[in-house]
Coordinates of C-alpha atoms in Angstrom, one line a residue:
M1 CA 18.3 -16.0 8.6
N2 CA 20.1 -13.0 6.6
I3 CA 17.7 -11.6 4.1
L4 CA 18.8 -9.1 1.5
I5 CA 16.0 -6.8 0.3
I6 CA 16.0 -4.9 -2.9
T7 CA 13.4 -2.2 -3.1
P8 CA 12.9 1.2 -5.0
E9 CA 12.5 3.1 -1.8
L10 CA 13.4 2.9 1.9
P11 CA 10.5 2.0 4.0
W12 CA 10.9 5.0 6.2
P13 CA 9.2 7.2 7.0
A14 CA 6.2 4.8 6.7
E15 CA 4.0 7.4 5.1
T16 CA 2.6 5.5 2.1
G17 CA 0.9 2.2 1.9
G18 CA 3.8 0.4 0.2
K19 CA 6.3 1.7 2.8
A20 CA 4.0 1.1 5.7
S21 CA 3.5 -2.4 4.6
Q22 CA 7.2 -3.0 4.4
F23 CA 8.0 -1.4 7.7
A24 CA 5.2 -3.3 9.5
T25 CA 6.4 -6.6 8.1
L26 CA 10.0 -5.9 9.1
K27 CA 9.0 -5.0 12.5
A28 CA 6.9 -8.2 13.0
L29 CA 9.9 -10.2 11.9
A30 CA 12.3 -8.5 14.4
A31 CA 13.0 -11.7 16.5
D32 CA 13.6 -14.0 13.6
H33 CA 15.8 -12.5 10.9
S34 CA 18.4 -9.8 10.1
F35 CA 17.7 -7.6 7.1
R36 CA 19.9 -5.7 4.9
I37 CA 18.3 -3.2 2.4
V38 CA 19.5 -2.1 -1.0
V39 CA 17.5 0.9 -2.2
S40 CA 17.6 1.3 -5.9
R41 CA 16.2 4.9 -6.2
A42 CA 18.5 7.6 -5.2
S43 CA 17.5 10.3 -2.8
P44 CA 19.4 13.1 -1.1
L45 CA 17.9 12.2 2.2
L46 CA 18.7 8.5 2.1
P47 CA 21.7 8.5 4.4
S48 CA 19.9 10.5 7.2
L49 CA 16.6 8.4 6.8
A50 CA 18.6 5.2 6.6
S51 CA 20.2 5.9 9.9
E52 CA 16.8 6.8 11.4
L53 CA 15.3 3.5 10.1
E54 CA 18.3 1.6 11.7
R55 CA 17.5 3.1 15.0
E56 CA 13.9 2.3 14.8
L57 CA 14.6 -1.3 13.8
P58 CA 18.0 -2.5 15.0
H59 CA 17.7 -5.7 13.1
V60 CA 17.7 -3.7 9.8
T61 CA 20.7 -2.2 8.1
V62 CA 20.9 -0.3 4.9
A63 CA 23.6 -1.0 2.4
R64 CA 25.8 2.1 1.6
G65 CA 27.9 2.8 -1.4
D66 CA 31.0 1.6 0.4
T67 CA 29.3 -1.8 0.5
H68 CA 29.7 -1.9 4.4
P69 CA 26.5 -1.0 6.2
Q70 CA 26.7 1.4 8.9
A71 CA 26.1 -0.2 12.3
P72 CA 23.1 1.3 14.2
T73 CA 24.2 3.6 16.9
T74 CA 22.9 3.6 20.5
S75 CA 22.0 7.2 20.6
R76 CA 18.5 8.3 19.4
T77 CA 17.6 11.2 17.1
A78 CA 16.2 14.1 19.1
P79 CA 12.3 14.4 18.5
G80 CA 12.8 17.7 16.8
M81 CA 15.3 16.4 14.3
R82 CA 13.1 13.4 13.6
Q83 CA 10.2 15.6 12.7
R84 CA 12.4 17.8 10.4
L85 CA 13.6 14.7 8.7
K86 CA 10.1 13.5 8.1
A87 CA 9.0 16.9 6.9
M88 CA 12.0 17.0 4.4
A89 CA 11.1 13.5 3.1
R90 CA 7.5 14.6 2.6
R91 CA 8.6 17.7 0.6
I92 CA 10.9 15.5 -1.6
L93 CA 8.1 12.9 -2.1
R94 CA 5.8 15.7 -3.3
R95 CA 8.4 17.2 -5.7
G96 CA 9.9 13.9 -7.0
R97 CA 7.2 11.5 -7.4
Q98 CA 5.0 13.4 -9.9
P99 CA 7.3 13.4 -12.9
E100 CA 8.6 9.8 -12.1
P101 CA 5.9 7.6 -10.7
A102 CA 7.2 4.8 -8.6
A103 CA 5.7 1.9 -6.8
N104 CA 2.5 4.0 -6.0
G105 CA 0.5 3.9 -9.1
S106 CA 0.6 7.6 -9.8
K107 CA -1.0 8.8 -13.0
P108 CA 1.6 10.0 -15.4
S109 CA 0.7 12.6 -18.1
G110 CA -1.2 11.3 -21.0
G111 CA -3.5 9.1 -18.9
R112 CA -1.5 5.9 -19.0
P113 CA -0.5 3.9 -15.9
Y114 CA 3.0 3.9 -14.7
Y115 CA 5.5 1.6 -16.1
P116 CA 7.6 -0.3 -13.5
F117 CA 9.5 -2.7 -15.8
V118 CA 12.8 -0.9 -15.8
P119 CA 16.5 -1.8 -15.3
V120 CA 18.2 -1.2 -11.9
S121 CA 21.2 1.0 -12.0
T122 CA 24.8 -0.1 -12.1
E123 CA 25.2 1.2 -8.6
T124 CA 22.3 -0.9 -7.4
L125 CA 23.7 -4.1 -9.1
A126 CA 27.1 -3.4 -7.6
L127 CA 25.6 -3.1 -4.0
I128 CA 23.6 -6.3 -4.5
E129 CA 26.8 -8.1 -5.7
A130 CA 28.8 -6.8 -2.7
N131 CA 26.3 -8.2 -0.3
L132 CA 25.5 -11.6 -1.8
D133 CA 27.9 -13.5 0.5
W134 CA 26.1 -12.1 3.5
A135 CA 22.7 -13.1 2.4
D136 CA 20.9 -16.4 2.9
L137 CA 17.9 -15.2 0.8
I138 CA 17.4 -12.5 -1.9
Q139 CA 14.1 -10.7 -1.6
A140 CA 13.1 -8.2 -4.2
E141 CA 10.0 -6.0 -3.6
F142 CA 7.8 -3.9 -6.0
H143 CA 7.7 -4.3 -9.7
E144 CA 10.6 -1.9 -10.1
S145 CA 12.7 -4.7 -8.7
L146 CA 11.7 -7.3 -11.1
Y147 CA 14.8 -6.8 -13.2
T148 CA 16.7 -8.7 -10.5
A149 CA 15.1 -11.8 -11.7
F150 CA 17.8 -11.9 -14.5
M151 CA 20.8 -11.7 -12.0
P152 CA 23.1 -14.8 -12.5
I153 CA 22.6 -16.0 -9.0
R154 CA 22.3 -19.8 -8.6
H155 CA 23.6 -20.3 -5.1
K156 CA 21.0 -18.3 -3.2
P157 CA 17.1 -18.5 -3.4
K158 CA 15.4 -15.4 -4.8
L159 CA 11.9 -14.4 -3.7
F160 CA 9.7 -11.7 -5.1
I161 CA 7.2 -9.9 -3.0
C162 CA 4.3 -8.7 -5.4
H163 CA 2.6 -5.7 -3.8
Q164 CA 0.1 -5.7 -6.5
A165 CA -0.4 -7.6 -9.8
H166 CA 0.4 -5.0 -12.3
G167 CA -1.6 -6.6 -15.2
R168 CA -4.7 -6.3 -13.0
F169 CA -3.8 -2.7 -12.0
C170 CA -3.3 -1.8 -15.7
Q171 CA -6.6 -3.3 -16.8
R172 CA -8.6 -1.6 -14.0
F173 CA -6.9 1.6 -14.6
Y174 CA -8.2 1.9 -18.2
S175 CA -11.6 0.5 -17.1
S176 CA -12.1 3.2 -14.5
Q177 CA -10.9 5.8 -17.0
A178 CA -13.4 4.6 -19.7
M179 CA -16.3 4.6 -17.1
A180 CA -15.4 8.0 -15.8
T181 CA -15.4 9.6 -19.3
S182 CA -18.6 7.9 -20.4
A183 CA -21.2 7.9 -17.5
A184 CA -20.5 7.6 -13.7
L185 CA -17.5 5.8 -12.5
A186 CA -18.6 2.2 -11.6
D187 CA -22.2 2.9 -12.5
G188 CA -22.0 1.1 -15.7
N189 CA -19.7 -1.2 -17.8
A190 CA -16.6 0.1 -19.5
D191 CA -16.5 0.1 -23.2
T192 CA -14.4 -2.2 -25.2
P193 CA -10.7 -1.4 -24.2
S194 CA -8.9 1.0 -26.5
F195 CA -6.0 0.0 -28.7
M196 CA -3.6 1.6 -26.2
A197 CA -5.4 0.0 -23.1
A198 CA -5.4 -3.4 -24.7
T199 CA -1.7 -3.1 -25.7
D200 CA -0.5 -1.9 -22.3
T201 CA -2.4 -4.4 -20.4
A202 CA -1.2 -7.4 -22.4
A203 CA 2.3 -6.2 -22.2
A204 CA 2.1 -5.7 -18.4
R205 CA 0.7 -9.2 -18.0
A206 CA 3.3 -10.8 -20.2
M207 CA 6.2 -8.9 -18.8
E208 CA 5.4 -9.6 -15.1
A209 CA 4.8 -13.3 -15.8
R210 CA 8.1 -13.5 -17.7
C211 CA 10.1 -11.7 -14.9
M212 CA 8.4 -13.6 -12.1
A213 CA 9.4 -17.0 -13.7
G214 CA 13.1 -16.0 -12.8
F215 CA 12.3 -16.2 -9.0
D216 CA 12.2 -19.4 -6.9
H217 CA 9.0 -18.2 -5.2
I218 CA 6.5 -15.3 -5.2
I219 CA 4.5 -13.9 -2.4
T220 CA 1.3 -12.0 -3.1
F221 CA -0.7 -10.2 -0.3
T222 CA -4.1 -11.5 -1.6
E223 CA -5.6 -14.6 -3.2
D224 CA -7.1 -12.3 -5.9
D225 CA -3.6 -11.4 -6.9
Q226 CA -2.4 -15.0 -6.7
Q227 CA -5.2 -16.1 -9.1
A228 CA -4.6 -13.3 -11.4
L229 CA -0.9 -14.2 -11.8
W230 CA -1.8 -17.9 -12.2
Q231 CA -4.0 -16.9 -15.2
Q232 CA -0.9 -15.5 -16.7
D233 CA 1.3 -18.4 -15.9
A234 CA -0.1 -21.4 -13.9
S235 CA 3.3 -22.7 -13.2
L236 CA 4.4 -19.8 -11.0
P237 CA 5.2 -20.8 -7.4
I238 CA 3.0 -18.4 -5.4
S239 CA 2.1 -18.2 -1.7
V240 CA -0.3 -15.6 -0.1
S241 CA 1.3 -13.9 2.9
P242 CA -0.4 -10.5 3.7
F243 CA 1.5 -7.7 5.6
P244 CA 0.4 -6.8 9.2
I245 CA -1.6 -3.9 10.5
P246 CA 0.5 -0.7 10.1
A247 CA 3.1 -0.6 12.9
D248 CA 2.5 3.0 13.7
C249 CA -1.3 2.5 14.0
T250 CA -2.5 2.5 17.6
I251 CA -5.0 -0.3 18.0
V252 CA -8.3 0.8 19.4
P253 CA -10.5 -1.9 20.6
P254 CA -14.4 -1.4 20.3
A255 CA -14.7 -1.1 24.2
E256 CA -12.4 2.0 24.1
V257 CA -14.5 3.9 21.4
H258 CA -16.5 6.3 23.7
R259 CA -17.9 8.5 20.9
W260 CA -19.4 7.6 17.6
D261 CA -19.1 10.9 15.7
L262 CA -19.6 9.0 12.4
R263 CA -17.8 11.6 10.3
L264 CA -16.5 10.6 6.8
V265 CA -12.8 9.9 6.5
Y266 CA -10.7 8.9 3.6
V267 CA -6.9 8.0 4.1
G268 CA -4.7 8.5 1.1
S269 CA -2.3 10.9 -0.5
A270 CA -2.4 12.4 -4.1
L271 CA 0.8 10.6 -4.9
W272 CA -1.3 7.5 -5.8
Y273 CA -3.6 8.3 -8.6
P274 CA -6.5 5.9 -7.4
N275 CA -6.7 8.1 -4.4
V276 CA -7.3 11.2 -6.5
Q277 CA -9.8 9.4 -8.5
A278 CA -11.7 8.2 -5.4
V279 CA -11.9 11.7 -3.8
Q280 CA -13.0 13.2 -7.1
W281 CA -15.7 10.5 -7.4
F282 CA -17.0 11.2 -3.9
S283 CA -17.1 15.0 -4.5
N284 CA -18.7 14.8 -7.9
R285 CA -21.0 11.9 -7.5
V286 CA -21.7 11.0 -3.9
Y287 CA -21.6 14.3 -2.0
P288 CA -24.5 15.8 -4.0
L289 CA -26.7 12.9 -3.1
L290 CA -25.8 13.3 0.6
R291 CA -26.3 16.9 0.5
E292 CA -30.0 16.4 -0.4
Q293 CA -30.6 14.8 3.0
L294 CA -27.6 16.2 5.2
P295 CA -26.3 19.5 6.2
T296 CA -23.0 20.4 4.6
E297 CA -20.8 19.6 7.6
A298 CA -22.2 16.2 8.2
C299 CA -21.4 15.0 4.5
R300 CA -18.0 16.7 4.2
L301 CA -15.1 14.3 3.6
Q302 CA -12.0 14.5 5.9
V303 CA -9.1 13.5 3.8
V304 CA -5.9 12.4 5.5
G305 CA -2.6 12.6 3.5
H306 CA -0.4 14.8 1.3
W307 CA -2.3 16.7 -1.3
P308 CA -0.7 19.6 -3.4
E309 CA -2.4 22.9 -3.2
A310 CA -3.4 22.8 -6.8
Q311 CA -5.4 19.6 -6.3
R312 CA -7.0 20.9 -3.0
Q313 CA -8.1 23.9 -4.9
S314 CA -9.7 21.7 -7.7
L315 CA -12.2 20.2 -5.2
P316 CA -15.1 22.2 -3.6
P317 CA -14.2 23.0 0.1
E318 CA -17.9 22.2 1.0
S319 CA -17.4 18.6 -0.1
V320 CA -13.8 17.8 0.9
H321 CA -11.7 19.1 3.8
F322 CA -7.9 18.2 3.7
L323 CA -6.4 17.4 7.1
G324 CA -2.7 16.7 5.8
Y325 CA -0.6 14.1 7.4
A326 CA -1.9 12.7 10.7
E327 CA 0.8 11.6 13.2
Q328 CA -2.0 9.8 15.3
I329 CA -4.1 8.2 12.7
A330 CA -6.3 6.4 15.4
A331 CA -7.6 9.8 16.7
V332 CA -9.0 10.5 13.3
L333 CA -10.4 7.0 12.5
S334 CA -11.8 5.8 15.7
G335 CA -15.6 6.2 15.8
N336 CA -15.8 7.7 12.4
I337 CA -16.7 6.2 9.0
S338 CA -13.8 5.0 6.7
I339 CA -14.8 5.3 3.1
N340 CA -12.8 3.7 0.3
P341 CA -14.4 4.4 -3.2
V342 CA -11.4 2.9 -5.0
F343 CA -11.9 1.5 -8.5
T344 CA -8.3 0.9 -9.6
G345 CA -5.5 -1.1 -8.2
A346 CA -4.8 -4.5 -6.7
G347 CA -3.2 -5.9 -3.6
L348 CA -4.1 -5.2 0.0
R349 CA -5.2 -1.8 1.3
T350 CA -3.2 -0.5 4.2
K351 CA -5.8 2.1 4.9
L352 CA -8.5 -0.5 5.6
L353 CA -6.2 -2.5 8.0
A354 CA -5.7 0.8 9.9
S355 CA -9.4 1.5 9.8
A356 CA -10.4 -2.0 11.1
A357 CA -7.7 -1.8 13.8
C358 CA -9.0 1.6 15.0
T359 CA -12.6 0.4 15.2
S360 CA -13.8 2.6 12.3
P361 CA -16.8 1.3 10.4
I362 CA -15.9 0.7 6.7
I363 CA -17.8 1.5 3.5
S364 CA -16.0 0.3 0.4
T365 CA -16.2 -0.7 -3.2
S366 CA -15.7 -4.3 -4.2
I367 CA -12.2 -3.6 -5.5
G368 CA -11.3 -1.4 -2.5
C369 CA -11.7 -4.2 0.0
E370 CA -10.2 -7.1 -1.9
G371 CA -8.0 -9.4 0.2
M372 CA -9.4 -8.3 3.5
G373 CA -11.9 -11.1 3.8
L374 CA -14.7 -8.6 4.7
R375 CA -18.3 -9.6 3.9
H376 CA -21.0 -7.1 3.2
G377 CA -23.5 -6.7 6.0
D378 CA -21.1 -8.5 8.4
H379 CA -17.8 -6.7 8.6
C380 CA -18.6 -3.6 6.3
L381 CA -20.8 -2.2 3.7
I382 CA -19.9 -2.7 0.0
A383 CA -21.2 -0.5 -2.7
D384 CA -20.0 0.1 -6.3
G385 CA -22.4 2.8 -7.6
A386 CA -22.9 6.4 -6.4
E387 CA -26.5 5.9 -5.2
D388 CA -25.7 2.7 -3.3
F389 CA -22.6 4.3 -1.8
A390 CA -24.5 7.3 -0.5
A391 CA -27.2 5.0 0.8
A392 CA -24.7 3.0 2.8
I393 CA -23.2 6.2 4.3
L394 CA -26.7 7.4 5.3
A395 CA -27.5 4.0 6.8
L396 CA -24.6 4.1 9.1
M397 CA -24.9 7.7 10.1
R398 CA -28.4 6.9 11.1
D399 CA -27.9 3.7 13.0
E400 CA -25.0 3.9 15.5
S401 CA -25.6 0.4 16.6
M402 CA -25.1 -1.1 13.1
A403 CA -22.0 1.0 12.6
A404 CA -20.6 -0.2 16.0
L405 CA -21.4 -3.9 15.2
L406 CA -19.8 -3.7 11.8
A407 CA -16.7 -2.1 13.2
T408 CA -16.4 -4.6 16.0
H409 CA -16.6 -7.6 13.5
A410 CA -14.0 -6.0 11.3
F411 CA -11.7 -5.3 14.2
E412 CA -11.9 -9.0 15.3
A413 CA -11.2 -10.2 11.8
A414 CA -8.3 -7.9 11.2
L415 CA -6.6 -8.9 14.4
Q416 CA -7.0 -12.5 13.7
T417 CA -5.6 -12.5 10.2
F418 CA -3.4 -9.4 10.0
G419 CA -2.1 -9.2 13.5
P420 CA 1.8 -9.1 13.8
E421 CA 2.0 -12.6 15.1
A422 CA -0.3 -14.2 12.6
V423 CA 1.7 -12.5 9.8
R424 CA 5.0 -13.5 11.4
Q425 CA 4.1 -17.2 11.6
R426 CA 2.8 -17.3 8.0
R427 CA 5.8 -15.6 6.5
N428 CA 8.3 -17.7 8.4
R429 CA 6.7 -20.8 7.2
I430 CA 7.1 -19.7 3.6
Y431 CA 10.8 -18.7 4.2
A432 CA 11.4 -22.1 5.7
E433 CA 9.8 -23.8 2.7
V434 CA 11.5 -21.8 0.1
C435 CA 14.9 -22.3 1.5
G436 CA 14.3 -26.0 2.3
Q437 CA 13.1 -26.7 -1.3
F438 CA 16.0 -24.6 -2.8
A439 CA 18.5 -26.7 -0.6
A440 CA 17.0 -29.9 -1.7
G441 CA 17.2 -29.0 -5.3
S442 CA 20.7 -27.7 -5.3

C-alpha cells in the first residue's frame, strides 16, 4: 500500500518522543508499505535530513518542492557527516522550538499550553495535492495536521494519528500549574479551573473533535486517549494502535544486566514543558526527602536530553546532573532506576518503552505510565506525591531483588505488546479495515 504522511516535522533524527515513535513505526512496517512524507514545517536542514532518512529507511521518501521525491541513493553518508547533521539538527531544534512550540507540548510564554489548531501552508497543500494520485491512504499525524481534515478528498481514505488527546493535555496542563502554585505538585487537588483554563480546555476539546470528524478513522496510542475523545464525540471511529519500542534502543534482556547500580535516570529534553516540570518537581520536592537518608551522589538525578544552559543553571547541581544526548541510551538505563514524575500530557511515553526494553526498573506517576499496561507492585512502582515517590525510590535502592523483578516483568510486558512485530500486525489490521470499509462505502 502507498501511504502519504502529512506531519509537521521529519521523523529524523529520532531524538524526541514524537519523532522516535514515527520512526519506529515506519521501520516496523518496512516490509508492508511504501511511505511518502510531506513535512509541513520548513527547516533549512530538511533536504539533508530527508536524504539521510531515505537511506535509513529505503521504503520511505520525502516529497520535495518539485513534487517528485528524490530516489534514495545507494551510497551511505559517512559517519562523521551523519554526526554533524544530527548536531546541526539539535542546534536548530534548540533555537527554533522555544518561540514556536510544535508537537512537543512546550510551554509558551504566559503559562498557556501550545495551540496546534493552525492552517497548513499553501506550499504544503500543493505538495499534498501533487502526491494524491500516488497514494492509497492519506495519514495525518499530530494536531498540527488536523487542518487536512477539511481537504476536499473524497476518493481516498483519510486517517489521523493522534499522538496525544489535546483536550486532556490542556486540562492537565492547567491542573498541574494550579497545584504547583498552591501546594506541592500532585500532593493535593487543583483549585477550580481559572477562566482562561476553562476556556482553553473547552476550545481544545471542541476543536479536536470537530476536526477529527473529518477523517475516516482515528488511531490513538492508548485506550485512555480513545475514551477521552469518545467523551467529546462518541461517534468518532477510533482504534488503539501503539507505536513500538524506539528503533534505536538496544534491547537488553534481564539476563544481560550484570550490574544493578540503581542510579536515578530521567530521559527527556527541555523542549517539552512536562519534562521541565518533572525535573523541577524532583529537585524541589523529592530530592530533599532523599537527601535526609542518602548521600548526595546516590540521590542525584541523571538527566538525558537537550537542556539549554540557562535551564541547567536554574537547578542545583547537587540534585541534577545533565548528561546531554545519549547515543547509546541502553548503557544509561540498564540496571538503573528510570523515574517519570510527569503530571501533564497524554498519549504513550516513549521514554518508558525504552526503559522497559533496557531492563530499567520504573517509578512513575499515574499519568506518566498511562497506556503502558503497567501495574503497581508487579511491573513498576506508581506514586503521585513527593513523599510516596521518595519512598518508592528508597525501596528500590534498598532491595535489588525487587528492582530486578519489577524490571523483568516490565521487560516481558513491553516486548509482548510493543515489540515491532506486535505493533506491525495490529497496525496492518487497521489499515486493511479502513481501506476495506472505505471501498465498500464508495
